[in-house]
Amino acid sequence: MNDIYVARSSAIAARALEEEMVIMSMRDSTLFTLNEVAAEIWRAADGKTPLSEIVRNNICAKFATDPDAAYADAEIFCRQLSDCGILMLSDRPIELGG
Amino acid sequence: MTSSLVVEIGNYPVRFSTDDPALLGCLRTRFGDFVTEAPSSAPVDFSVRLLTPGLLPGGRDIQVTHVNGCWRFARDLFHSEWFPKHGRGSVRTSPLNFSRDAALAVPGPMAASVDSTLRVLHTLLLAPGGGFLLHAASAVRNGKAFVFSGVSGAGKSTISRLAPPDVTLLTDEISYICPQGETYRAFGTPFVGDLSRNGANISAPLKEINLLAQGSSNKRELLPPPKAAAGLLRNVLFFAVDPEYVPLVFETACRVASTVPIYRLTFVPTEEVWEMIS
């Protein structure tokens, strides 16, 4: 499995409300509401931690779920957010400015 | 000779100066009770000048830009500039069908230009302090403010029209909401919708916000904060795509969603809907 690295875009505004995360793209003001599981991935997306490790430590450890299925779902989710410009994806660690 | 008047909405007075008394008369008619002789603080100053028709390029949508300390608001009817550091700005408006006599009787394009300028200006004045304008009707009942938010056609003017006599309308189109300690306060505005009349120039503590939907029965559902924030953000009035201001508006909407009850109000357009609002 080729792992991927994920990092939150700087061109967003985000705020946790209860267990969910509300995110607004600064590019086009599109709104996203992430559920509790998706919010876990979002919070852990620091550019340094591989997605597989995020899924293992932040998803499988907290939510009863099959690791392979969880990783497949997480990868689809991350690619969708990447397409929307609010998450960055790479096959190597992502250097974040600032 | 230059003369002026002050339009105060919320706690922000704005003075408009012009050398054309007919224009001033038009503004006085348009803004009515929001024209004050005793502003609560030093006003922001705007000069208003008529241009020859056709001199202003631009489309139907307002473009708001921020360059070198100057905010520019522009569309086909007007170009406005505001320099926050200096507390002054200008409105240049194209008269189009402007007629001096008609302008005294009915608000003309010039008043519409000033109205649009005020809407944009107030979004910018309010944002740093956590206030905002909302596409919403609002009204005061029993000393508390109730807000009814939705896009065009959602029922803002309808619910305003159905209000019983003990309700005082703050606006049927654009609500004005400011923080007050840990809570919020709603102010009347002269920003009119289909009712074509200014709201009352009063304010009251904000009790709740209702996101409007029309349906076959009257019902209210309290929204969890994430849904409330998303619903609110869809209706917040903000024109500037600005990296400093957009996060402020986002934060404000999230804070409001966490502190003010926000409902989805589905209603049949009859007077009974007001039985749920008290």
Short mmCIF file of C-alpha atoms in Angstrom, two decimals:
data_model
loop_
_atom_site.label_atom_id
_atom_site.label_comp_id
_atom_site.label_asym_id
_atom_site.label_seq_id
_atom_site.Cartn_x
_atom_site.Cartn_y
_atom_site.Cartn_z
CA MET A 1 0.00 0.00 0.00
CA ASN A 2 1.38 3.42 -0.95
CA ASP A 3 0.64 5.66 1.99
CA ILE A 4 -0.36 9.28 1.61
CA TYR A 5 0.19 12.37 3.73
CA VAL A 6 -2.55 14.91 4.34
CA ALA A 7 -2.45 18.50 5.55
CA ARG A 8 -5.12 21.10 6.15
CA SER A 9 -5.16 23.93 3.63
CA SER A 10 -4.38 27.38 4.97
CA ALA A 11 -7.09 28.86 2.74
CA ILE A 12 -9.91 27.83 5.04
CA ALA A 13 -11.63 28.88 8.23
CA ALA A 14 -12.63 26.06 10.58
CA ARG A 15 -14.38 25.74 13.89
CA ALA A 16 -15.38 22.75 16.02
CA LEU A 17 -19.02 22.84 17.05
CA GLU A 18 -19.99 20.02 19.39
CA GLU A 19 -18.39 16.87 17.86
CA GLU A 20 -18.54 18.18 14.32
CA MET A 21 -16.30 20.52 12.38
CA VAL A 22 -17.59 23.36 10.22
CA ILE A 23 -15.15 24.45 7.51
CA MET A 24 -15.40 27.25 5.01
CA SER A 25 -13.24 27.46 1.91
CA MET A 26 -11.73 30.91 1.50
CA ARG A 27 -11.56 30.27 -2.23
CA ASP A 28 -15.30 30.24 -2.88
CA SER A 29 -16.95 30.36 0.59
CA THR A 30 -18.20 26.79 0.18
CA LEU A 31 -19.20 25.25 3.51
CA PHE A 32 -18.39 21.75 4.71
CA THR A 33 -19.65 20.06 7.85
CA LEU A 34 -17.56 17.08 8.93
CA ASN A 35 -19.01 14.43 11.20
CA GLU A 36 -17.18 13.14 14.26
CA VAL A 37 -15.07 10.57 12.36
CA ALA A 38 -14.19 12.91 9.52
CA ALA A 39 -13.33 15.62 12.05
CA GLU A 40 -10.81 13.25 13.68
CA ILE A 41 -9.00 12.85 10.36
CA TRP A 42 -9.17 16.59 9.76
CA ARG A 43 -7.65 17.43 13.13
CA ALA A 44 -4.85 14.90 12.66
CA ALA A 45 -3.98 16.05 9.13
CA ASP A 46 -0.68 17.72 10.03
CA GLY A 47 1.23 16.86 6.85
CA LYS A 48 3.70 14.67 8.78
CA THR A 49 1.57 11.74 9.91
CA PRO A 50 0.78 9.14 7.22
CA LEU A 51 -2.91 8.57 6.65
CA SER A 52 -2.55 4.92 7.65
CA GLU A 53 -1.27 6.00 11.06
CA ILE A 54 -4.08 8.53 11.44
CA VAL A 55 -6.62 5.84 10.63
CA ARG A 56 -5.01 3.36 13.03
CA ASN A 57 -4.56 5.77 15.96
CA ASN A 58 -7.45 8.16 15.55
CA ILE A 59 -10.16 6.12 13.88
CA CYS A 60 -9.74 2.42 14.60
CA ALA A 61 -8.68 3.11 18.20
CA LYS A 62 -11.79 5.19 18.88
CA PHE A 63 -14.43 3.75 16.60
CA ALA A 64 -15.03 0.04 16.18
CA THR A 65 -14.21 -0.39 12.51
CA ASP A 66 -12.29 -2.66 10.16
CA PRO A 67 -8.84 -1.10 9.47
CA ASP A 68 -8.77 -1.84 5.74
CA ALA A 69 -12.29 -0.55 5.18
CA ALA A 70 -11.57 2.49 7.34
CA TYR A 71 -8.44 3.32 5.37
CA ALA A 72 -10.26 2.96 2.04
CA ASP A 73 -13.04 5.27 3.23
CA ALA A 74 -10.54 7.75 4.68
CA GLU A 75 -8.59 7.90 1.43
CA ILE A 76 -11.76 8.60 -0.59
CA PHE A 77 -12.76 11.27 1.93
CA CYS A 78 -9.34 12.94 1.78
CA ARG A 79 -9.29 12.96 -2.01
CA GLN A 80 -12.74 14.56 -2.05
CA LEU A 81 -11.62 17.31 0.33
CA SER A 82 -8.47 17.75 -1.73
CA ASP A 83 -10.58 18.23 -4.86
CA CYS A 84 -12.43 20.97 -2.98
CA GLY A 85 -9.17 22.66 -2.06
CA ILE A 86 -9.46 22.38 1.71
CA LEU A 87 -6.99 19.51 2.21
CA MET A 88 -3.57 18.87 0.62
CA LEU A 89 -2.44 15.37 -0.38
CA SER A 90 1.05 14.07 -1.15
CA ASP A 91 2.95 10.81 -1.31
CA ARG A 92 5.60 12.34 0.96
CA PRO A 93 5.45 14.52 4.10
CA ILE A 94 4.10 18.01 3.47
CA GLU A 95 6.09 21.03 4.63
CA LEU A 96 3.74 23.66 6.02
CA GLY A 97 4.77 27.30 5.96
CA GLY A 98 4.38 29.62 8.93
CA MET B 1 -23.05 75.37 -0.69
CA THR B 2 -22.43 71.94 0.76
CA SER B 3 -25.00 70.56 3.19
CA SER B 4 -25.25 67.22 4.91
CA LEU B 5 -27.31 64.79 6.91
CA VAL B 6 -26.43 61.88 9.17
CA VAL B 7 -27.92 58.39 8.80
CA GLU B 8 -27.41 56.30 11.94
CA ILE B 9 -28.07 52.55 11.85
CA GLY B 10 -27.10 50.46 14.85
CA ASN B 11 -24.56 52.59 16.63
CA TYR B 12 -22.76 53.75 13.50
CA PRO B 13 -23.57 57.24 12.19
CA VAL B 14 -22.63 58.06 8.59
CA ARG B 15 -22.72 61.65 7.30
CA PHE B 16 -23.51 62.29 3.63
CA SER B 17 -22.52 65.69 2.23
CA THR B 18 -23.50 67.14 -1.12
CA ASP B 19 -23.80 70.51 -2.79
CA ASP B 20 -27.17 69.51 -4.26
CA PRO B 21 -30.14 70.16 -1.93
CA ALA B 22 -32.42 67.97 -4.07
CA LEU B 23 -30.18 65.00 -3.44
CA LEU B 24 -30.25 65.69 0.28
CA GLY B 25 -34.06 65.85 0.20
CA CYS B 26 -34.13 62.51 -1.55
CA LEU B 27 -31.93 60.96 1.14
CA ARG B 28 -34.02 62.47 3.94
CA THR B 29 -37.15 60.93 2.43
CA ARG B 30 -35.51 57.57 1.88
CA PHE B 31 -33.96 57.12 5.33
CA GLY B 32 -36.71 58.78 7.41
CA ASP B 33 -36.36 58.06 11.13
CA PHE B 34 -32.76 56.92 10.65
CA VAL B 35 -31.73 60.49 9.87
CA THR B 36 -30.50 62.05 13.09
CA GLU B 37 -29.49 65.49 14.23
CA ALA B 38 -27.67 64.03 17.25
CA PRO B 39 -25.35 61.18 16.22
CA SER B 40 -24.17 58.91 19.04
CA SER B 41 -20.53 59.27 17.98
CA ALA B 42 -18.35 60.92 15.36
CA PRO B 43 -19.81 59.95 11.97
CA VAL B 44 -18.00 58.39 9.05
CA ASP B 45 -18.01 61.09 6.35
CA PHE B 46 -19.10 60.47 2.77
CA SER B 47 -19.37 63.02 0.02
CA VAL B 48 -21.99 62.31 -2.63
CA ARG B 49 -21.57 63.48 -6.20
CA LEU B 50 -23.65 62.99 -9.32
CA LEU B 51 -21.87 62.01 -12.50
CA THR B 52 -22.95 62.28 -16.09
CA PRO B 53 -24.96 59.18 -17.05
CA GLY B 54 -22.88 56.46 -18.62
CA LEU B 55 -19.62 57.36 -16.91
CA LEU B 56 -19.72 54.42 -14.55
CA PRO B 57 -18.72 51.03 -15.93
CA GLY B 58 -19.62 47.89 -13.99
CA GLY B 59 -22.13 45.10 -13.80
CA ARG B 60 -25.30 44.51 -11.80
CA ASP B 61 -23.48 42.76 -8.95
CA ILE B 62 -21.61 44.74 -6.34
CA GLN B 63 -17.83 44.29 -6.49
CA VAL B 64 -16.00 44.99 -3.24
CA THR B 65 -12.21 45.29 -3.20
CA HIS B 66 -9.64 46.38 -0.64
CA VAL B 67 -6.44 47.93 -1.97
CA ASN B 68 -3.88 50.06 -0.12
CA GLY B 69 -6.18 50.91 2.74
CA CYS B 70 -9.10 51.86 0.51
CA TRP B 71 -12.32 49.87 0.20
CA ARG B 72 -14.05 50.22 -3.16
CA PHE B 73 -17.69 49.20 -3.69
CA ALA B 74 -18.87 49.39 -7.27
CA ARG B 75 -21.65 48.37 -9.59
CA ASP B 76 -23.29 49.96 -12.61
CA LEU B 77 -25.14 52.67 -10.63
CA PHE B 78 -22.37 53.83 -8.36
CA HIS B 79 -18.73 53.75 -7.34
CA SER B 80 -17.98 54.28 -3.66
CA GLU B 81 -14.70 54.52 -1.81
CA TRP B 82 -14.03 54.36 1.91
CA PHE B 83 -10.76 55.08 3.70
CA PRO B 84 -11.20 53.62 7.22
CA LYS B 85 -8.00 55.21 8.51
CA HIS B 86 -9.28 58.68 7.63
CA GLY B 87 -12.93 57.99 8.47
CA ARG B 88 -14.14 59.34 5.13
CA GLY B 89 -15.23 58.24 1.71
CA SER B 90 -17.22 59.16 -1.36
CA VAL B 91 -20.18 58.00 -3.41
CA ARG B 92 -20.20 58.78 -7.11
CA THR B 93 -23.52 57.93 -8.61
CA SER B 94 -24.91 57.95 -12.10
CA PRO B 95 -28.31 59.65 -12.23
CA LEU B 96 -29.78 57.50 -15.02
CA ASN B 97 -33.48 58.35 -14.76
CA PHE B 98 -32.94 60.74 -11.90
CA SER B 99 -35.36 63.63 -11.88
CA ARG B 100 -35.09 66.30 -9.21
CA ASP B 101 -38.83 66.62 -8.73
CA ALA B 102 -39.43 62.89 -8.75
CA ALA B 103 -36.55 62.33 -6.36
CA LEU B 104 -38.24 64.40 -3.70
CA ALA B 105 -41.35 62.27 -3.93
CA VAL B 106 -39.85 58.79 -4.36
CA PRO B 107 -36.38 57.47 -3.68
CA GLY B 108 -34.42 57.57 -6.89
CA PRO B 109 -31.32 55.80 -8.17
CA MET B 110 -29.15 58.13 -6.10
CA ALA B 111 -30.79 56.98 -2.87
CA ALA B 112 -30.42 53.39 -4.06
CA SER B 113 -26.70 54.01 -4.51
CA VAL B 114 -26.40 55.39 -0.99
CA ASP B 115 -28.52 52.50 0.32
CA SER B 116 -26.17 49.98 -1.33
CA THR B 117 -23.13 51.85 -0.05
CA LEU B 118 -24.53 51.74 3.48
CA ARG B 119 -25.19 48.00 3.28
CA VAL B 120 -21.61 47.24 2.27
CA LEU B 121 -20.14 49.78 4.67
CA HIS B 122 -22.01 48.37 7.65
CA THR B 123 -20.87 44.80 6.90
CA LEU B 124 -17.30 46.12 7.10
CA LEU B 125 -17.90 48.28 10.18
CA LEU B 126 -19.56 45.41 12.06
CA ALA B 127 -17.24 42.52 11.18
CA PRO B 128 -14.25 43.34 13.45
CA GLY B 129 -16.51 43.70 16.48
CA GLY B 130 -18.43 40.48 15.88
CA GLY B 131 -21.58 42.01 14.39
CA PHE B 132 -23.15 41.22 11.04
CA LEU B 133 -25.97 41.85 8.60
CA LEU B 134 -28.27 38.96 7.81
CA HIS B 135 -30.74 38.36 4.99
CA ALA B 136 -33.61 38.31 7.44
CA ALA B 137 -36.71 40.01 8.67
CA SER B 138 -36.72 40.85 12.35
CA ALA B 139 -39.25 42.12 14.83
CA VAL B 140 -39.64 42.97 18.50
CA ARG B 141 -42.29 41.31 20.66
CA ASN B 142 -42.51 41.58 24.44
CA GLY B 143 -39.19 43.41 24.50
CA LYS B 144 -37.25 40.66 22.67
CA ALA B 145 -36.07 40.49 19.07
CA PHE B 146 -36.98 37.59 16.79
CA VAL B 147 -35.16 37.07 13.49
CA PHE B 148 -36.54 35.26 10.42
CA SER B 149 -33.82 34.48 7.93
CA GLY B 150 -33.93 33.21 4.38
CA VAL B 151 -33.05 33.94 0.80
CA SER B 152 -35.38 35.82 -1.52
CA GLY B 153 -38.74 34.06 -1.65
CA ALA B 154 -38.27 32.26 1.68
CA GLY B 155 -41.00 34.33 3.33
CA LYS B 156 -39.29 37.26 5.08
CA SER B 157 -41.78 39.84 3.86
CA THR B 158 -44.67 37.38 4.19
CA ILE B 159 -44.03 36.70 7.86
CA SER B 160 -43.55 40.44 8.42
CA ARG B 161 -46.86 41.18 6.76
CA LEU B 162 -48.60 38.60 8.97
CA ALA B 163 -47.27 40.10 12.23
CA PRO B 164 -49.95 40.92 14.82
CA PRO B 165 -50.37 44.51 16.14
CA ASP B 166 -48.20 43.98 19.24
CA VAL B 167 -45.17 43.28 17.05
CA THR B 168 -42.81 46.07 15.97
CA LEU B 169 -41.01 45.41 12.72
CA LEU B 170 -37.23 46.06 12.65
CA THR B 171 -36.88 45.17 8.96
CA ASP B 172 -38.41 42.86 6.38
CA GLU B 173 -35.15 42.40 4.47
CA ILE B 174 -31.77 42.94 6.20
CA SER B 175 -31.33 42.39 9.94
CA TYR B 176 -28.63 44.15 11.91
CA ILE B 177 -27.11 42.15 14.76
CA CYS B 178 -24.43 43.27 17.21
CA PRO B 179 -22.84 41.57 20.17
CA GLN B 180 -23.80 42.90 23.59
CA GLY B 181 -21.72 41.28 26.31
CA GLU B 182 -22.22 37.54 26.01
CA THR B 183 -25.43 37.95 23.99
CA TYR B 184 -26.62 39.81 20.89
CA ARG B 185 -28.88 42.74 20.10
CA ALA B 186 -30.94 43.34 16.94
CA PHE B 187 -31.38 46.85 15.54
CA GLY B 188 -33.93 48.28 13.13
CA THR B 189 -32.76 49.12 9.61
CA PRO B 190 -33.99 51.17 6.67
CA PHE B 191 -33.08 48.31 4.30
CA VAL B 192 -36.43 47.41 2.80
CA GLY B 193 -37.81 44.35 1.04
CA ASP B 194 -41.18 43.76 -0.55
CA LEU B 195 -42.98 45.74 2.18
CA SER B 196 -41.20 48.88 0.96
CA ARG B 197 -41.16 50.53 4.35
CA ASN B 198 -38.35 51.20 6.79
CA GLY B 199 -38.13 49.25 10.01
CA ALA B 200 -38.54 50.98 13.37
CA ASN B 201 -35.39 52.68 14.60
CA ILE B 202 -35.23 50.73 17.87
CA SER B 203 -33.29 47.74 19.19
CA ALA B 204 -33.87 44.79 21.50
CA PRO B 205 -32.00 41.79 22.91
CA LEU B 206 -31.93 38.94 20.40
CA LYS B 207 -33.99 35.98 21.61
CA GLU B 208 -33.81 33.59 18.66
CA ILE B 209 -33.17 33.16 14.97
CA ASN B 210 -35.52 31.23 12.70
CA LEU B 211 -34.35 29.86 9.35
CA LEU B 212 -37.45 30.05 7.17
CA ALA B 213 -39.00 27.32 5.07
CA GLN B 214 -42.53 27.28 3.74
CA GLY B 215 -44.49 24.05 4.17
CA SER B 216 -47.90 22.53 4.73
CA SER B 217 -47.92 22.97 8.52
CA ASN B 218 -46.37 25.19 11.18
CA LYS B 219 -43.48 23.61 13.05
CA ARG B 220 -40.16 24.53 14.61
CA GLU B 221 -37.07 22.40 15.03
CA LEU B 222 -34.12 23.50 17.17
CA LEU B 223 -30.97 23.03 15.10
CA PRO B 224 -27.71 21.66 16.53
CA PRO B 225 -24.91 24.26 16.35
CA PRO B 226 -23.16 22.85 13.24
CA LYS B 227 -26.37 22.91 11.20
CA ALA B 228 -27.29 26.27 12.69
CA ALA B 229 -23.93 27.76 11.72
CA ALA B 230 -24.16 26.42 8.18
CA GLY B 231 -27.70 27.76 7.82
CA LEU B 232 -26.71 31.12 9.19
CA LEU B 233 -23.64 31.46 6.98
CA ARG B 234 -25.74 30.91 3.87
CA ASN B 235 -27.68 34.06 4.73
CA VAL B 236 -25.02 36.35 6.17
CA LEU B 237 -24.62 39.44 4.05
CA PHE B 238 -20.98 39.93 3.14
CA PHE B 239 -19.59 41.16 -0.12
CA ALA B 240 -15.82 41.26 0.29
CA VAL B 241 -13.69 38.26 -0.61
CA ASP B 242 -11.04 39.34 1.86
CA PRO B 243 -8.61 37.07 3.74
CA GLU B 244 -8.87 39.17 6.88
CA TYR B 245 -12.62 39.76 7.00
CA VAL B 246 -14.10 36.46 5.78
CA PRO B 247 -12.69 34.47 8.76
CA LEU B 248 -14.14 37.12 11.10
CA VAL B 249 -17.61 36.63 9.64
CA PHE B 250 -17.19 32.84 9.81
CA GLU B 251 -16.15 33.02 13.48
CA THR B 252 -19.07 35.30 14.29
CA ALA B 253 -21.59 32.93 12.69
CA CYS B 254 -20.14 29.99 14.63
CA ARG B 255 -20.26 31.97 17.88
CA VAL B 256 -23.86 32.99 17.29
CA ALA B 257 -24.79 29.38 16.49
CA SER B 258 -23.31 28.35 19.83
CA THR B 259 -25.04 30.99 21.92
CA VAL B 260 -28.37 31.88 20.28
CA PRO B 261 -31.18 29.34 19.72
CA ILE B 262 -31.54 28.81 15.97
CA TYR B 263 -34.62 27.01 14.67
CA ARG B 264 -35.80 25.79 11.32
CA LEU B 265 -39.25 27.35 11.08
CA THR B 266 -41.53 25.73 8.56
CA PHE B 267 -44.70 27.72 8.17
CA VAL B 268 -47.94 28.13 6.32
CA PRO B 269 -48.37 31.77 5.32
CA THR B 270 -51.20 32.55 7.74
CA GLU B 271 -51.34 34.60 10.95
CA GLU B 272 -51.20 31.40 13.08
CA VAL B 273 -47.44 31.20 12.56
CA TRP B 274 -47.03 34.01 15.09
CA GLU B 275 -48.55 31.81 17.81
CA MET B 276 -45.14 30.07 17.92
CA ILE B 277 -43.30 33.39 18.32
CA SER B 278 -43.57 34.83 21.79
#
